[in-house]
CSV table of C-alpha atoms in Angstrom, one decimal:
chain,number,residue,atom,x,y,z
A,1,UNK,CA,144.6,186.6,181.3
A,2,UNK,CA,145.9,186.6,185.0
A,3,UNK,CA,144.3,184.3,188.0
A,4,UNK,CA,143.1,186.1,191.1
A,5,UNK,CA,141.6,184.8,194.1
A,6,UNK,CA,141.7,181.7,196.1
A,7,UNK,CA,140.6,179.5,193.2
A,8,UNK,CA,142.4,180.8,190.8
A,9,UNK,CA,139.6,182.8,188.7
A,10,UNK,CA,140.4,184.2,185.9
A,11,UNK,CA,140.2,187.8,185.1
A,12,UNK,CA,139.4,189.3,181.5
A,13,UNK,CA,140.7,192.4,180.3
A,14,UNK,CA,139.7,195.3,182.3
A,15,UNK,CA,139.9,194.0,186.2
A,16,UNK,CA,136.7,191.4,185.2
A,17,UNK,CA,136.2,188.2,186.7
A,18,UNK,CA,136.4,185.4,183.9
A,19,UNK,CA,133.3,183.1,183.7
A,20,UNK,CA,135.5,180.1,185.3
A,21,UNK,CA,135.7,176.5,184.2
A,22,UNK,CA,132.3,175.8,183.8
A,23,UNK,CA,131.5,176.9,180.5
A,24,UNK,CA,134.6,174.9,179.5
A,25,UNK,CA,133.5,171.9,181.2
A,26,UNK,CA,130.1,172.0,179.5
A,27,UNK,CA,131.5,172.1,175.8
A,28,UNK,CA,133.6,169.4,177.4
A,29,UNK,CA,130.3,167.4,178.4
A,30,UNK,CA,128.8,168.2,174.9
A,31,UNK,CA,131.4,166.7,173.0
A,32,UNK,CA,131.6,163.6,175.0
A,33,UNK,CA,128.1,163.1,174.4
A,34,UNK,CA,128.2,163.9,170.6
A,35,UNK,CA,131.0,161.7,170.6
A,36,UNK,CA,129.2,158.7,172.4
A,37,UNK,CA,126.3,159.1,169.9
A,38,UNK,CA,129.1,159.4,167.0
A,39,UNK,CA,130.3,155.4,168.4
A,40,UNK,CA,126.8,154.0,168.6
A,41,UNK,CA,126.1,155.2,165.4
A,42,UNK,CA,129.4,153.6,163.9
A,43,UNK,CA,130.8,151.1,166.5
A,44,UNK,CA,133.9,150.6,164.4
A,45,UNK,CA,134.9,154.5,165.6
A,46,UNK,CA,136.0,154.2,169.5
A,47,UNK,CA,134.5,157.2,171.8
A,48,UNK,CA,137.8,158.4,172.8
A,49,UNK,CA,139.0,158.2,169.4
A,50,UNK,CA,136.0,160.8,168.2
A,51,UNK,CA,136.4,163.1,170.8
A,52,UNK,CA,139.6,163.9,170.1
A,53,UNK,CA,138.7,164.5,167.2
A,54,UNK,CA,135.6,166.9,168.0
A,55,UNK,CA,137.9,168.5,170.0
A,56,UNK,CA,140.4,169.6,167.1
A,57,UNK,CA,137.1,170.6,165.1
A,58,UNK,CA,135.5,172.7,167.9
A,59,UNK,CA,138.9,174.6,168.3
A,60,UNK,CA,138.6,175.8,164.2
A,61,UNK,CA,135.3,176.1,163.7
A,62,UNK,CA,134.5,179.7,163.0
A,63,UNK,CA,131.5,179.9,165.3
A,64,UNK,CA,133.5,178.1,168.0
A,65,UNK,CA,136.9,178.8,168.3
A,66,UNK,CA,137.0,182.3,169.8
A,67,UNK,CA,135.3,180.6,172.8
A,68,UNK,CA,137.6,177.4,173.3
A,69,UNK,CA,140.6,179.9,173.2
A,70,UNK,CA,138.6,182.8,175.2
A,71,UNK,CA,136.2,181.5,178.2
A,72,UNK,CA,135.9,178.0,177.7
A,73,UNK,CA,139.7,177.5,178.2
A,74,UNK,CA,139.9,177.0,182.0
A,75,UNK,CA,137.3,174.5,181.6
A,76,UNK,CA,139.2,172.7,179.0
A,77,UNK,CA,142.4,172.8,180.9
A,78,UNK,CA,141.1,171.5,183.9
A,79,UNK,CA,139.4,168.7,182.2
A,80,UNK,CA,142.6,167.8,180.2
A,81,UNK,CA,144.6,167.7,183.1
A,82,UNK,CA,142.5,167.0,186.2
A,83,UNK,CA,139.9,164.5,184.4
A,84,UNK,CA,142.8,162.8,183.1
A,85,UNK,CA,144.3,162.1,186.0
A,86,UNK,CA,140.9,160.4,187.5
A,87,UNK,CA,140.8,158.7,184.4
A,88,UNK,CA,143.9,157.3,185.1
A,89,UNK,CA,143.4,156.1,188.7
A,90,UNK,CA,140.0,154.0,187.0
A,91,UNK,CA,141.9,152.6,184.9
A,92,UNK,CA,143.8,150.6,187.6
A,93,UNK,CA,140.6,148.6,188.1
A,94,UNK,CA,140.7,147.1,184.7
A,95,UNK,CA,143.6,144.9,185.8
A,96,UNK,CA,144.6,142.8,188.6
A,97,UNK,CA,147.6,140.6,189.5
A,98,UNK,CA,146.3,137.4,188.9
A,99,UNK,CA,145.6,138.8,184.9
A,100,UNK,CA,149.2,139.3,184.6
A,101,UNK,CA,150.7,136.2,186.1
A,102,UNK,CA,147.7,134.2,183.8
A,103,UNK,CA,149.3,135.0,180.7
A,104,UNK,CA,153.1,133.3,181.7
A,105,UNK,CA,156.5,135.1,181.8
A,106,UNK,CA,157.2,134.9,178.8
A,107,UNK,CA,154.4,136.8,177.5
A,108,UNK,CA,155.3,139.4,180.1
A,109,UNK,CA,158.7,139.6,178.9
A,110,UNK,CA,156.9,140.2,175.2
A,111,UNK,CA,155.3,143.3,176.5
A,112,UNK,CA,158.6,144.5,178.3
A,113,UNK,CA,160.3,143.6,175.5
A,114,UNK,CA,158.1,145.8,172.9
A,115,UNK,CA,157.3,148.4,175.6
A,116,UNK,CA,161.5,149.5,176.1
A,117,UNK,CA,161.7,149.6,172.1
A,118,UNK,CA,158.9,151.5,171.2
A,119,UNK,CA,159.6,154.2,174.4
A,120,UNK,CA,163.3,153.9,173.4
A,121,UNK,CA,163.4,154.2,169.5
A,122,UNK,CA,160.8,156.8,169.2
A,123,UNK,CA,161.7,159.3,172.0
A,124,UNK,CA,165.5,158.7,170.4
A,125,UNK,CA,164.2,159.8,166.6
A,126,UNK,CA,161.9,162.2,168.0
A,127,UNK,CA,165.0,164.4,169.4
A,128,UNK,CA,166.9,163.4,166.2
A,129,UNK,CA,164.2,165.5,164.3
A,130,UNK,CA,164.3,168.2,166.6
A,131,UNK,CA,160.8,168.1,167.9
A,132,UNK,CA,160.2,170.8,170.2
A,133,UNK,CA,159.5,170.5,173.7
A,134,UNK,CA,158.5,167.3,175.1
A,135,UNK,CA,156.5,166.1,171.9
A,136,UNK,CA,159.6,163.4,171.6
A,137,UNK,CA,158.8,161.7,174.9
A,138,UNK,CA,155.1,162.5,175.4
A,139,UNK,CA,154.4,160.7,171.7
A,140,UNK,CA,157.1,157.6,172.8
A,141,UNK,CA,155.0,157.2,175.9
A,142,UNK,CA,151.5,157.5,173.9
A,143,UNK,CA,152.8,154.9,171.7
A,144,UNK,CA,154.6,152.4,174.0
A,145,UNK,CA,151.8,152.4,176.7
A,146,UNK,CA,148.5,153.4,176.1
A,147,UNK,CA,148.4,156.4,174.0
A,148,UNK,CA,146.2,159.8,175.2
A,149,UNK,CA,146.5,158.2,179.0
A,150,UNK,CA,150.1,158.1,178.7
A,151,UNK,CA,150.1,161.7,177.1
A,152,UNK,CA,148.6,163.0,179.7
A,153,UNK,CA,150.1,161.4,182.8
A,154,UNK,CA,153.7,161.2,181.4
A,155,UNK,CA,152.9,165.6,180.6
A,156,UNK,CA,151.4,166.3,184.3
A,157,UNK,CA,154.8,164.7,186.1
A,158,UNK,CA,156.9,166.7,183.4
A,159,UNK,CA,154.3,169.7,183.6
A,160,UNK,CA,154.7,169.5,180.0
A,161,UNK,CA,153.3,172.1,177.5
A,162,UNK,CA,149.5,172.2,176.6
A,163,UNK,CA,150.2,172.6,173.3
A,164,UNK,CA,153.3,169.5,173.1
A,165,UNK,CA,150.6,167.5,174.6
A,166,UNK,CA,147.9,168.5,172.4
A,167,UNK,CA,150.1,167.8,169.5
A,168,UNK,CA,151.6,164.3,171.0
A,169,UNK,CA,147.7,163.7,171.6
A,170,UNK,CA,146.3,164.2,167.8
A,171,UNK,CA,149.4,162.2,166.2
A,172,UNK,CA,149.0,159.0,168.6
A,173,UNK,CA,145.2,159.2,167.9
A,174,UNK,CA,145.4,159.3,164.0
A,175,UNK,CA,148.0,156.4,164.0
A,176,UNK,CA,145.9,154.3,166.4
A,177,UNK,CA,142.8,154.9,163.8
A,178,UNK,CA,144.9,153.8,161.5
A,179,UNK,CA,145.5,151.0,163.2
A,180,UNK,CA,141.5,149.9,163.4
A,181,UNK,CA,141.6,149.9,159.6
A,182,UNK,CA,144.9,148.0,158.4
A,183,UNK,CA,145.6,145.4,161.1
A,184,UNK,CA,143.1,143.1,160.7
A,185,UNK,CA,143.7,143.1,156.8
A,186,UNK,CA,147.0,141.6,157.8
A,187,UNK,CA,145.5,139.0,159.9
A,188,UNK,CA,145.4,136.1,156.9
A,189,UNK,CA,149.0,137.2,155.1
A,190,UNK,CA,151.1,137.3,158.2
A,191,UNK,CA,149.8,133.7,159.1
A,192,UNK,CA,148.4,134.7,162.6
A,193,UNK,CA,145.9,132.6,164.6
A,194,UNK,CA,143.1,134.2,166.2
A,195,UNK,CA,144.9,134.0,169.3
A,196,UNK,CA,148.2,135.4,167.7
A,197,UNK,CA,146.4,138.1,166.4
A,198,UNK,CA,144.9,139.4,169.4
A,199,UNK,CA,148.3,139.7,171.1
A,200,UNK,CA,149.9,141.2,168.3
A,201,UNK,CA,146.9,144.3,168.2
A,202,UNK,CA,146.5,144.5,172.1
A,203,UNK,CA,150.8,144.9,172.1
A,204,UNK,CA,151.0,147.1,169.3
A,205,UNK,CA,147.8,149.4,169.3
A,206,UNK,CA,147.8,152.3,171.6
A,207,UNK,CA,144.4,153.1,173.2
A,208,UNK,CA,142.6,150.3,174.5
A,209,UNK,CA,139.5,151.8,172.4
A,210,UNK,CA,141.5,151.4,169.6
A,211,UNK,CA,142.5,147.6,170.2
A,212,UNK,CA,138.9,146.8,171.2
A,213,UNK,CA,137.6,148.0,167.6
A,214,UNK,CA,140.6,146.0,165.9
A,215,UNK,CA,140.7,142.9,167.6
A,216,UNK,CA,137.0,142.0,167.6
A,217,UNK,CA,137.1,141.5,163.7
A,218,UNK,CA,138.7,138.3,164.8
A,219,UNK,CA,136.1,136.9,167.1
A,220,UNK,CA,135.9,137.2,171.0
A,221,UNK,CA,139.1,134.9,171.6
A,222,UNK,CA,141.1,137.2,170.4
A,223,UNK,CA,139.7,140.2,171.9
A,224,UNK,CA,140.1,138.6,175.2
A,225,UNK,CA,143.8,138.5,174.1
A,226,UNK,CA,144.4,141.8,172.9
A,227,UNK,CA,142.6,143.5,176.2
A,228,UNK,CA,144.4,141.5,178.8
A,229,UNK,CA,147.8,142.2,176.8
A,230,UNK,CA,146.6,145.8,176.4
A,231,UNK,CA,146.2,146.1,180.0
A,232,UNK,CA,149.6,144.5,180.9
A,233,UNK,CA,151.1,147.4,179.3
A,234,UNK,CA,148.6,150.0,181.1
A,235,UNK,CA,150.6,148.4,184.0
A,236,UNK,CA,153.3,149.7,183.0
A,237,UNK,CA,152.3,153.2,183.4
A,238,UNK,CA,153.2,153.8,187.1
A,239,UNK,CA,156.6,152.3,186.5
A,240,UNK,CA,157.2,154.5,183.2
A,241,UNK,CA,156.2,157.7,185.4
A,242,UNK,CA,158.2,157.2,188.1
A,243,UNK,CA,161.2,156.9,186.0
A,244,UNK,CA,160.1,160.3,184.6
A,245,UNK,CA,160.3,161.8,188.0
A,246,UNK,CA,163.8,160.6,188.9
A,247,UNK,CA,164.6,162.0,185.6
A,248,UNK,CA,163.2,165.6,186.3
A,249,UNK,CA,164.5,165.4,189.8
A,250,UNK,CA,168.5,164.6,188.5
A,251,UNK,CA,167.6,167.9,186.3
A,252,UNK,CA,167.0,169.7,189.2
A,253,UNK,CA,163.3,169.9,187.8
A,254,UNK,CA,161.1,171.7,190.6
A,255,UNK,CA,157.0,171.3,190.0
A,256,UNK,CA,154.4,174.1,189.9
A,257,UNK,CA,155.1,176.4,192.6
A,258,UNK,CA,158.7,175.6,193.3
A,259,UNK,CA,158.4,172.0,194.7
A,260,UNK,CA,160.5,168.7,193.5
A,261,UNK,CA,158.1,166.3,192.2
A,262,UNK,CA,156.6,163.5,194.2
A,263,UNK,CA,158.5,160.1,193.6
A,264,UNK,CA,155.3,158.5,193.1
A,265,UNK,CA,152.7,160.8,192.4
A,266,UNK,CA,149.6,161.2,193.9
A,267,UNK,CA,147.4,159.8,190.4
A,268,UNK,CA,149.9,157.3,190.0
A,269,UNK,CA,149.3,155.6,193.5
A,270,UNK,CA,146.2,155.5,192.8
A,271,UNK,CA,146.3,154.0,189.8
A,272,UNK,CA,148.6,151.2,191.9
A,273,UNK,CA,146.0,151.0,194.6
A,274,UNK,CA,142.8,150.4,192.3
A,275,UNK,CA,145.0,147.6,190.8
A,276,UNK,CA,145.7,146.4,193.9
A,277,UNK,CA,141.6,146.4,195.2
A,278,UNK,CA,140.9,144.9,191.7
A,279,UNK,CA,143.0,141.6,192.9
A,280,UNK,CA,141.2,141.4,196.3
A,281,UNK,CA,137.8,140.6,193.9
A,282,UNK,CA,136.1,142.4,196.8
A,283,UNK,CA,134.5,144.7,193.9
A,284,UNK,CA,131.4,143.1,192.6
A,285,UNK,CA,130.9,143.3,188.8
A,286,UNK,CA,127.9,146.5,188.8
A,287,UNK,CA,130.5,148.2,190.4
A,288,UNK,CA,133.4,147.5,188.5
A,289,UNK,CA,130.8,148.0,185.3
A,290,UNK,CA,130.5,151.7,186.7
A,291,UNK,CA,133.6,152.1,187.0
A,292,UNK,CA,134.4,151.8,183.4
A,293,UNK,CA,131.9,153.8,182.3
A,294,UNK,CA,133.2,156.9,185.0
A,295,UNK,CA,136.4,156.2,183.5
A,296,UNK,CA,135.7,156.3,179.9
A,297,UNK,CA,133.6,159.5,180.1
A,298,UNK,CA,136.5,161.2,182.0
A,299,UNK,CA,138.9,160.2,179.7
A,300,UNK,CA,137.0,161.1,176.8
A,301,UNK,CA,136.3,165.0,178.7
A,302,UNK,CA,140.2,165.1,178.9
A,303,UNK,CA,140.6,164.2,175.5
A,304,UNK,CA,138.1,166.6,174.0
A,305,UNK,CA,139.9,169.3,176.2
A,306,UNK,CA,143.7,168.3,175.0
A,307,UNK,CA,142.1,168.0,171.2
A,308,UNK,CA,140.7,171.4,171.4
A,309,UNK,CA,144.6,173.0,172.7
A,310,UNK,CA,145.9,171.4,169.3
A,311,UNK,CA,146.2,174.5,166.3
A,312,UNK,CA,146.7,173.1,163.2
A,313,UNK,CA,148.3,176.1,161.5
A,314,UNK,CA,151.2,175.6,164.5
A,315,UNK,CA,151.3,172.0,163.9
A,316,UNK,CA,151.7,172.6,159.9
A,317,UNK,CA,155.3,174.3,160.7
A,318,UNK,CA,156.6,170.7,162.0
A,319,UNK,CA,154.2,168.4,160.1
A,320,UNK,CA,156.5,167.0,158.1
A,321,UNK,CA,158.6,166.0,160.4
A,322,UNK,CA,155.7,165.1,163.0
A,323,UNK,CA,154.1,162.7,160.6
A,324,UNK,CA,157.6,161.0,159.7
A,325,UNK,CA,158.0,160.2,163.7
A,326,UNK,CA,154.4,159.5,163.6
A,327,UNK,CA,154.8,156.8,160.8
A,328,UNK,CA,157.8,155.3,161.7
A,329,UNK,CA,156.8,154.5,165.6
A,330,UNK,CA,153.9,153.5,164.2
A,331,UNK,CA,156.2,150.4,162.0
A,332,UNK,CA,158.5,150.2,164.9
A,333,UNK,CA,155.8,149.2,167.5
A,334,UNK,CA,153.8,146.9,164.9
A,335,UNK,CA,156.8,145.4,163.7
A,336,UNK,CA,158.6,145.0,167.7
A,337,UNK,CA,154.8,143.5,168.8
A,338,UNK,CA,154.4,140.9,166.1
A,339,UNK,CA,157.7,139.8,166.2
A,340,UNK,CA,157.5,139.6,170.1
A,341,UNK,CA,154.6,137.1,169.6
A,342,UNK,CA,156.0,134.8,167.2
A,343,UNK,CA,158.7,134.3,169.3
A,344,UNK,CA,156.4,133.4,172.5
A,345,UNK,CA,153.6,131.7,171.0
């Protein structure tokens, strides 16, 4: 399929103009929405969590799947990479300064701690299993900041593979499900307080849907915990993606169309700057409340677009070794996290 025109139409085989993003963005639309009747129906199942997971279904499902791959794949690209990076920028006004210096240094110095172990030791045994592409790094940074955001901001610097993404995308989601259903039986044998708890799920669970839905089985003090540590490490997003782009530009690196990548791209200021207006407490809360819906349902369209890139009969041929790296990041980060607060509580 080649792209002609100013916008960068597709064209079908015979000289035909493709049908454009629109019928991608649709199926895009429809799965959010399936997917936000899927949470309300069971609350314990995050949004984003289900609509990566209609995504995966809608790309095998007889009926379906010759149209994800065939003219619904612009739309899905664009909302897997574009929607994510909006996504992204709301996300900034979830947190401001004065959450981060609440919580005292040495909780910060927890998350830094756990965030440089988790990036470190999984991108290290990701390349030590010979993953292909940039799966090793794209499933460190889902893991050590804040899973299918990470993905897909860590992939657009790195103009990573659809399909690495897709992959890094489906493994950081099932872990972080995972997560919902075994942390909080650990809550009385590990000898956590409520507090403890929270801090231990909101540093060691990957998308803040995910520590939301595990954290609240301990009562609203903790989940007040295990968001504000959660978004602590969403800060550390902007720092983690510049390092990538220092890293491509050494390599010599260049970005679509032949250009070295932005120090600080575009998304990522963003990100920085709705932090920054989030401090000010200029925003009043209806707007702030808007803003996290906008940014959920864009997140959850970029979601459903990278879960519908992911083939399973590809990801069989590395499974094995995918669900080892999988496993073990997921012990490394729960293990680096509640050590991190029993040491700083």
């Amino acid at each position: 399929m080649a792209l002609v025109g100013p916008r960068l139409r597709p064209v079908a085989a015979g000289g035909r103009v493709g049908p454009g993003p629109l019928p991608g963005l649709a199926l895009a639309a429809a799965g959010v929405a399936a997917a936000r009747l899927a949470h309300l129906a069971v609350p314990a199942v995050p949004m984003l969590t289900a609509t990566v997971v209609l995504g995966v279904a809608a790309a095998h499902v007889p009926w379906l799947r010759d149209r994800v791959r065939g003219g619904c794949r612009p739309g899905l690209t664009l909302a897997a990479k574009r929607l994510m990076r909006v996504g992204v920028v709301l996300l900034g006004l979830r947190l401001s300064l004065g959450d981060v210096l609440g919580v005292g240094w040495w909780t910060v110095a927890m998350v830094l701690g756990v965030v440089a172990a988790t990036f470190g030791g999984t991108w290290w045994l990701g390349r030590r299993l010979g993953l292909p592409g940039d799966q090793p790094v794209l499933v460190a940074a889902g893991y050590a900041i804040c899973g299918a955001s990470a993905i897909g901001a860590v992939g657009a610097v790195r103009d990573s593979d659809e399909d690495d993404a897709a992959t890094s995308v489906a493994l950081v989601t099932l872990c972080g499900t995972l997560a919902i259903a075994v942390l909080p039986l650990l809550h009385g044998p590990l000898g956590l307080s409520d507090a403890q708890f929270g801090r231990w799920v909101g540093a060691g669970v990957h998308d803040v849907g995910q520590v939301v839905a595990a954290a609240q089985t301990a009562g609203s003090g903790a989940l007040g915990e295990a968001v504000l540590v959660k978004l602590m490490r969403v800060a550390l997003l902007a720092p983690l993606v510049a390092a990538m782009v220092v890293a491509a530009r050494r390599r010599g690196r260049a970005a679509p169309g032949g250009r070295r990548p932005p120090l600080v791209p575009l998304f990522v200021a963003g990100f920085l700057a709705m932090v920054a207006l989030r401090t000010t407490g200029w925003l009043p809360e209806p707007v702030l409340g808007a803003a996290g819906t906008a940014q959920e349902l864009l997140l959850a369209a970029a979601l459903f677009g990278l879960g519908s890139a992911v083939h399973l009969p590809t990801l069989s041929r590395t499974g094995a070794r995918v669900a080892v790296l999988g496993l073990t990041a997921w012990v490394l980060v729960a293990a680096a996290s509640y050590a991190g607060v029993v040491l700083t509580t």
